[in-house]
Coordinates of N, CA and C in Angstrom, one line a residue:
M17 N -199.5 -136.2 -190.4 CA -198.6 -136.6 -188.4 C -198.6 -138.7 -188.7
K18 N -197.1 -138.7 -188.4 CA -197.5 -139.9 -187.9 C -196.1 -139.6 -186.5
Q19 N -196.6 -141.8 -186.1 CA -196.4 -141.6 -184.3 C -195.5 -142.9 -185.1
F20 N -194.2 -143.3 -184.2 CA -193.8 -144.1 -184.1 C -192.6 -144.2 -183.1
F21 N -192.3 -145.4 -182.8 CA -191.1 -145.6 -181.8 C -189.9 -146.1 -182.4
H22 N -188.9 -146.1 -181.3 CA -187.6 -146.9 -181.7 C -186.8 -147.1 -180.3
E23 N -186.4 -148.4 -180.2 CA -185.7 -149.1 -179.5 C -184.0 -148.5 -179.2
F24 N -183.6 -148.2 -179.3 CA -181.8 -148.3 -179.1 C -181.6 -148.9 -177.8
V25 N -179.9 -149.2 -177.6 CA -179.0 -149.6 -177.2 C -177.7 -148.7 -176.5
I26 N -177.3 -148.2 -175.5 CA -176.0 -147.4 -175.1 C -175.3 -148.5 -174.4
K27 N -174.5 -149.0 -174.3 CA -173.4 -150.4 -173.4 C -172.5 -148.6 -173.0
T28 N -172.9 -149.0 -171.1 CA -171.5 -148.0 -170.5 C -170.5 -148.2 -170.1
K29 N -169.4 -147.9 -169.4 CA -168.7 -149.1 -169.0 C -168.6 -148.1 -167.8
G30 N -169.5 -147.6 -166.7 CA -168.8 -147.6 -165.3 C -169.7 -146.1 -165.1
S31 N -169.4 -146.1 -163.7 CA -170.4 -143.9 -163.6 C -169.4 -143.1 -165.0
G32 N -171.0 -142.4 -164.9 CA -170.1 -141.6 -165.9 C -171.5 -140.9 -167.3
L33 N -171.7 -139.6 -167.3 CA -172.2 -139.5 -169.4 C -171.9 -139.3 -170.0
Y34 N -172.5 -140.1 -171.0 CA -172.6 -140.3 -171.8 C -172.7 -139.8 -173.4
D35 N -172.8 -139.3 -174.3 CA -173.3 -138.7 -175.0 C -173.5 -139.6 -176.4
F36 N -175.0 -139.1 -176.1 CA -175.6 -139.5 -177.3 C -176.6 -138.6 -178.2
T37 N -175.6 -137.7 -178.6 CA -176.2 -136.3 -179.5 C -176.5 -137.6 -180.4
E38 N -175.5 -136.7 -181.8 CA -174.9 -138.1 -182.7 C -176.0 -139.0 -183.5
Q39 N -177.0 -140.1 -182.9 CA -177.6 -141.2 -182.3 C -179.0 -140.4 -182.4
T40 N -179.3 -139.1 -181.7 CA -180.8 -138.9 -181.7 C -180.8 -138.6 -183.0
K41 N -179.5 -137.2 -183.8 CA -179.2 -137.1 -184.5 C -179.4 -137.6 -185.8
N42 N -178.7 -138.3 -186.0 CA -179.2 -139.7 -187.0 C -180.4 -140.2 -187.7
F43 N -181.4 -141.0 -185.8 CA -182.5 -141.2 -186.2 C -182.9 -139.8 -186.9
I44 N -182.8 -139.5 -186.1 CA -184.1 -138.2 -187.1 C -184.0 -137.7 -188.8
H45 N -182.2 -137.0 -189.1 CA -182.2 -137.3 -190.5 C -182.9 -138.6 -191.1
K46 N -182.4 -139.8 -191.0 CA -182.3 -141.6 -190.8 C -184.4 -141.6 -191.5
N47 N -184.7 -141.2 -190.5 CA -186.1 -141.5 -190.6 C -187.4 -139.8 -191.4
K48 N -186.3 -139.2 -191.5 CA -187.1 -138.6 -192.5 C -187.5 -137.3 -191.4
L49 N -188.0 -137.2 -190.0 CA -188.6 -136.3 -189.5 C -188.4 -135.4 -189.3
L50 N -189.5 -134.0 -189.7 CA -189.1 -132.7 -190.0 C -190.3 -132.1 -188.8
N51 N -190.9 -132.3 -188.5 CA -191.8 -130.7 -187.3 C -192.4 -132.4 -186.3
G52 N -192.1 -131.4 -185.0 CA -192.1 -132.5 -184.3 C -191.8 -132.3 -182.4
I53 N -192.3 -133.3 -181.7 CA -191.7 -133.5 -180.7 C -191.4 -134.8 -179.8
L54 N -189.9 -134.8 -180.0 CA -189.4 -135.9 -179.7 C -189.5 -136.7 -178.4
N55 N -190.0 -137.3 -178.0 CA -190.3 -137.6 -176.5 C -188.4 -139.2 -176.1
I56 N -187.7 -138.6 -175.4 CA -186.3 -139.2 -175.4 C -186.4 -140.5 -173.4
N57 N -186.7 -141.9 -173.7 CA -186.9 -142.3 -172.3 C -186.4 -143.5 -172.0
I58 N -185.5 -144.1 -170.7 CA -184.0 -144.6 -170.4 C -185.0 -145.5 -169.3
L59 N -184.7 -147.2 -169.8 CA -185.8 -147.8 -168.9 C -185.1 -148.3 -168.0
H60 N -184.3 -147.4 -167.0 CA -183.9 -147.7 -165.8 C -184.0 -147.5 -164.5
T61 N -183.8 -147.9 -163.1 CA -184.0 -146.9 -162.5 C -182.9 -145.8 -162.0
S62 N -181.7 -147.4 -162.8 CA -180.7 -146.3 -161.9 C -179.5 -146.1 -162.8
A63 N -179.9 -145.0 -163.2 CA -179.5 -145.0 -164.2 C -180.6 -143.9 -164.2
S64 N -180.1 -142.5 -165.5 CA -181.2 -141.2 -165.9 C -180.2 -140.1 -167.1
L65 N -181.4 -139.6 -167.9 CA -180.9 -138.9 -168.8 C -180.6 -137.1 -168.1
T66 N -180.1 -137.2 -169.6 CA -179.8 -134.9 -168.8 C -179.5 -134.3 -170.0
I67 N -179.6 -133.5 -170.1 CA -178.6 -132.1 -171.6 C -177.4 -131.9 -170.5
Q68 N -176.8 -131.4 -171.1 CA -175.9 -130.6 -170.6 C -174.4 -130.4 -171.4
E69 N -174.1 -129.6 -171.1 CA -172.5 -129.0 -171.6 C -171.5 -129.7 -172.7
N70 N -171.7 -129.3 -174.2 CA -170.8 -130.5 -174.1 C -169.2 -129.5 -174.5
A71 N -169.0 -129.4 -175.1 CA -167.9 -127.8 -175.0 C -166.6 -128.1 -174.2
D72 N -166.7 -128.4 -173.1 CA -166.2 -128.2 -171.8 C -166.2 -129.7 -171.0
P73 N -164.8 -131.1 -171.2 CA -166.0 -132.6 -170.8 C -165.1 -131.9 -168.5
D74 N -164.4 -130.6 -168.4 CA -164.4 -130.8 -167.1 C -166.5 -130.4 -166.4
V75 N -166.8 -129.6 -167.4 CA -168.0 -129.6 -166.6 C -168.9 -131.1 -166.5
L76 N -168.6 -132.2 -167.4 CA -169.0 -132.9 -167.2 C -168.7 -134.2 -165.9
Y77 N -166.7 -134.1 -165.8 CA -165.7 -134.5 -164.8 C -166.9 -133.5 -162.9
D78 N -167.0 -132.7 -163.2 CA -167.5 -131.8 -162.0 C -169.0 -131.9 -162.0
L79 N -169.9 -132.2 -162.6 CA -171.8 -132.6 -162.1 C -171.2 -134.4 -161.8
N80 N -170.1 -135.1 -162.9 CA -169.6 -136.6 -161.8 C -170.4 -136.7 -160.6
N81 N -168.9 -135.6 -160.3 CA -168.3 -135.7 -159.1 C -168.8 -135.6 -157.8
F82 N -169.3 -133.9 -158.2 CA -170.7 -133.8 -157.0 C -172.0 -134.7 -157.0
F83 N -172.4 -135.3 -158.0 CA -172.7 -136.3 -157.5 C -172.8 -137.8 -156.1
K84 N -171.2 -138.3 -157.3 CA -170.5 -139.4 -155.9 C -171.1 -138.5 -153.9
K85 N -170.3 -137.1 -154.4 CA -170.5 -136.4 -153.0 C -172.5 -136.0 -152.1
L86 N -173.1 -135.9 -153.3 CA -174.1 -135.6 -153.5 C -174.5 -136.6 -152.2
V87 N -174.5 -138.1 -153.5 CA -175.4 -139.5 -152.5 C -173.7 -140.6 -152.3
P88 N -173.3 -140.3 -150.7 CA -172.2 -141.0 -151.1 C -172.8 -142.4 -151.5
M89 N -171.2 -143.7 -151.9 CA -171.9 -145.1 -151.2 C -171.8 -145.1 -150.1
D90 N -172.5 -145.3 -149.9 CA -171.8 -145.7 -147.4 C -172.5 -146.4 -147.6
N91 N -173.5 -147.9 -147.0 CA -173.4 -149.1 -147.2 C -174.6 -148.6 -146.0
K92 N -174.0 -147.8 -144.7 CA -174.4 -147.4 -143.3 C -175.3 -146.8 -143.4
L93 N -176.0 -145.9 -144.7 CA -177.0 -145.1 -144.2 C -177.9 -145.5 -145.3
Y94 N -178.1 -146.4 -145.9 CA -179.0 -146.6 -146.7 C -179.9 -148.6 -146.5
K95 N -181.2 -149.2 -146.2 CA -181.4 -150.4 -146.3 C -182.0 -151.6 -147.0
H96 N -181.8 -150.7 -148.6 CA -181.8 -151.7 -149.9 C -180.7 -151.0 -149.7
R97 N -180.0 -152.5 -150.1 CA -177.7 -152.6 -150.8 C -178.5 -153.7 -151.7
T98 N -179.5 -154.2 -152.6 CA -179.4 -155.8 -152.7 C -178.2 -156.0 -154.3
E99 N -177.7 -155.2 -154.5 CA -177.4 -155.1 -155.0 C -175.6 -154.1 -155.6
G100 N -175.3 -153.5 -153.7 CA -174.4 -153.7 -153.8 C -174.0 -152.0 -153.1
K101 N -173.2 -152.4 -153.2 CA -172.6 -149.8 -152.6 C -172.7 -149.1 -153.8
D102 N -173.3 -149.5 -155.0 CA -174.0 -148.2 -155.6 C -175.3 -148.2 -156.1
D103 N -175.6 -149.4 -155.6 CA -177.4 -150.4 -155.7 C -177.8 -148.3 -155.7
M104 N -178.0 -148.5 -153.9 CA -179.1 -147.6 -153.7 C -178.4 -146.0 -153.8
P105 N -177.5 -145.9 -154.1 CA -177.3 -144.4 -154.1 C -177.4 -144.0 -155.8
A106 N -177.7 -145.1 -157.0 CA -177.1 -145.0 -158.6 C -179.0 -144.8 -158.2
H107 N -180.2 -145.7 -157.3 CA -181.3 -145.2 -157.6 C -181.8 -143.5 -157.1
I108 N -181.2 -143.0 -156.4 CA -181.1 -141.5 -155.2 C -180.8 -140.6 -156.4
K109 N -179.4 -140.6 -157.2 CA -179.2 -139.5 -158.1 C -180.5 -140.3 -159.6
S110 N -181.1 -141.3 -159.9 CA -181.8 -141.2 -161.0 C -183.3 -140.4 -160.4
A111 N -183.2 -140.4 -159.0 CA -184.6 -140.4 -158.7 C -184.3 -138.1 -158.9
L112 N -182.5 -137.9 -158.8 CA -182.3 -136.7 -158.4 C -182.2 -136.0 -159.5
T113 N -183.1 -136.8 -161.0 CA -182.0 -136.4 -162.5 C -183.7 -136.6 -163.3
N114 N -183.7 -137.6 -164.9 CA -184.4 -137.1 -165.6 C -183.7 -138.1 -165.9
S115 N -185.6 -139.1 -166.5 CA -186.0 -140.9 -166.8 C -186.3 -139.8 -168.3
H116 N -186.7 -139.0 -168.6 CA -187.3 -138.5 -170.2 C -186.6 -137.6 -170.1
L117 N -186.2 -137.0 -172.0 CA -185.9 -136.2 -171.9 C -187.6 -135.3 -173.7
T118 N -188.4 -134.2 -173.2 CA -189.3 -134.0 -174.8 C -187.8 -133.0 -175.4
L119 N -187.9 -132.7 -176.1 CA -187.4 -131.8 -177.6 C -188.5 -131.2 -178.5
S120 N -187.8 -130.9 -179.0 CA -188.4 -130.5 -180.3 C -187.7 -130.4 -181.7
V121 N -188.6 -131.0 -183.1 CA -187.9 -131.0 -183.8 C -188.3 -130.0 -184.4
Q122 N -187.2 -130.2 -185.6 CA -188.1 -128.3 -186.5 C -187.0 -128.6 -187.8
N123 N -187.6 -128.6 -189.1 CA -187.5 -128.8 -190.0 C -185.4 -129.5 -190.3
N124 N -186.3 -130.7 -189.7 CA -185.2 -131.9 -189.2 C -184.1 -132.3 -189.1
R125 N -183.7 -131.3 -187.5 CA -184.0 -130.6 -186.5 C -183.6 -131.2 -184.7
I126 N -182.9 -131.3 -183.9 CA -183.6 -132.1 -183.0 C -183.2 -129.9 -182.2
T127 N -184.0 -129.2 -181.3 CA -183.2 -128.3 -181.2 C -182.7 -128.1 -180.2
L128 N -180.9 -127.9 -179.6 CA -180.9 -127.6 -178.4 C -179.6 -126.7 -179.2
G129 N -179.0 -125.5 -177.7 CA -178.4 -124.6 -178.0 C -177.5 -125.0 -178.3
T130 N -176.7 -124.0 -178.8 CA -175.0 -124.7 -179.1 C -174.0 -125.2 -178.5
W131 N -174.6 -124.9 -177.4 CA -173.3 -125.9 -176.2 C -173.9 -126.7 -175.0
Q132 N -175.6 -127.5 -175.9 CA -175.8 -128.5 -175.4 C -176.0 -129.7 -176.1
A133 N -176.3 -130.6 -175.3 CA -175.4 -132.8 -175.8 C -176.1 -133.6 -174.9
L134 N -177.5 -135.1 -175.3 CA -178.1 -135.0 -174.8 C -177.1 -136.8 -174.4
Y135 N -177.5 -136.5 -172.5 CA -176.3 -137.6 -172.2 C -177.1 -138.5 -171.4
L136 N -176.7 -139.7 -171.1 CA -176.9 -140.7 -170.8 C -176.3 -140.5 -169.2
F137 N -176.8 -140.5 -167.9 CA -176.1 -140.1 -167.3 C -175.9 -141.5 -166.1
E138 N -175.1 -142.8 -166.4 CA -174.4 -144.1 -166.1 C -174.5 -144.0 -164.1
H139 N -174.9 -144.7 -163.6 CA -174.7 -144.4 -161.3 C -174.8 -145.4 -160.7
R140 N -174.7 -145.6 -161.8 CA -173.9 -148.0 -161.6 C -172.2 -147.7 -161.8
L141 N -171.2 -148.1 -161.2 CA -169.5 -148.1 -161.4 C -169.5 -150.1 -162.1
E142 N -170.5 -150.7 -162.2 CA -169.9 -151.7 -163.8 C -170.8 -151.4 -164.5
N143 N -170.1 -151.3 -165.8 CA -170.6 -151.9 -167.3 C -171.7 -152.2 -166.8
Q144 N -172.7 -151.6 -168.0 CA -174.1 -151.4 -167.5 C -175.0 -151.7 -169.3
T145 N -175.5 -152.6 -169.6 CA -176.6 -152.7 -171.0 C -178.5 -151.7 -171.0
R146 N -177.7 -150.5 -171.4 CA -179.3 -149.6 -170.9 C -180.1 -149.3 -172.2
K147 N -180.9 -149.5 -171.9 CA -182.1 -149.5 -173.3 C -183.1 -147.8 -173.5
I148 N -182.9 -146.9 -174.2 CA -183.7 -146.0 -174.3 C -184.6 -146.6 -175.2
I149 N -185.6 -145.3 -175.0 CA -186.7 -144.8 -176.2 C -186.9 -144.2 -176.3
Y150 N -186.6 -143.8 -178.3 CA -187.7 -142.6 -178.9 C -189.1 -143.0 -179.2
H151 N -189.8 -141.9 -178.8 CA -190.9 -141.8 -179.3 C -191.6 -140.3 -180.1
F152 N -191.2 -140.7 -181.2 CA -192.4 -139.2 -182.3 C -192.8 -138.7 -182.2
I153 N -193.8 -137.7 -182.3 CA -195.4 -137.5 -183.3 C -195.3 -136.3 -184.2
G154 N -195.2 -136.1 -185.0 CA -195.1 -135.1 -185.9 C -194.8 -135.3 -187.3
E155 N -194.4 -134.7 -188.9 CA -194.9 -134.8 -189.3 C -193.1 -135.1 -189.5

């Protein structure tokens, strides 16, 4: 049984979904992780993590567009707006999604469905540098 952590960075270019599935697969293969649990945690309150379809880019477009409509960037609606019009909407979107994902690793492979991929969901308008932590427990 082994346990360890790994931190990495994803640089975003504004609001949208950023696929980091290959980085995760490479991490598993490089470290020869055979079987266990991989917890993935984002260290921010204005971005989130999600598992979503990777086959049709229209899904990602529609998902991002839906959240923009669900949580509008209208300063009249929010008291907290310290960092601009996207500040509080980003926190709300993050609260509605996930700050972590827990996935099984089986036979040196992450267990995802055929059309599934891992995404960082950026909720801010400006470029950001996002930190993500992997925590693996297993063999």
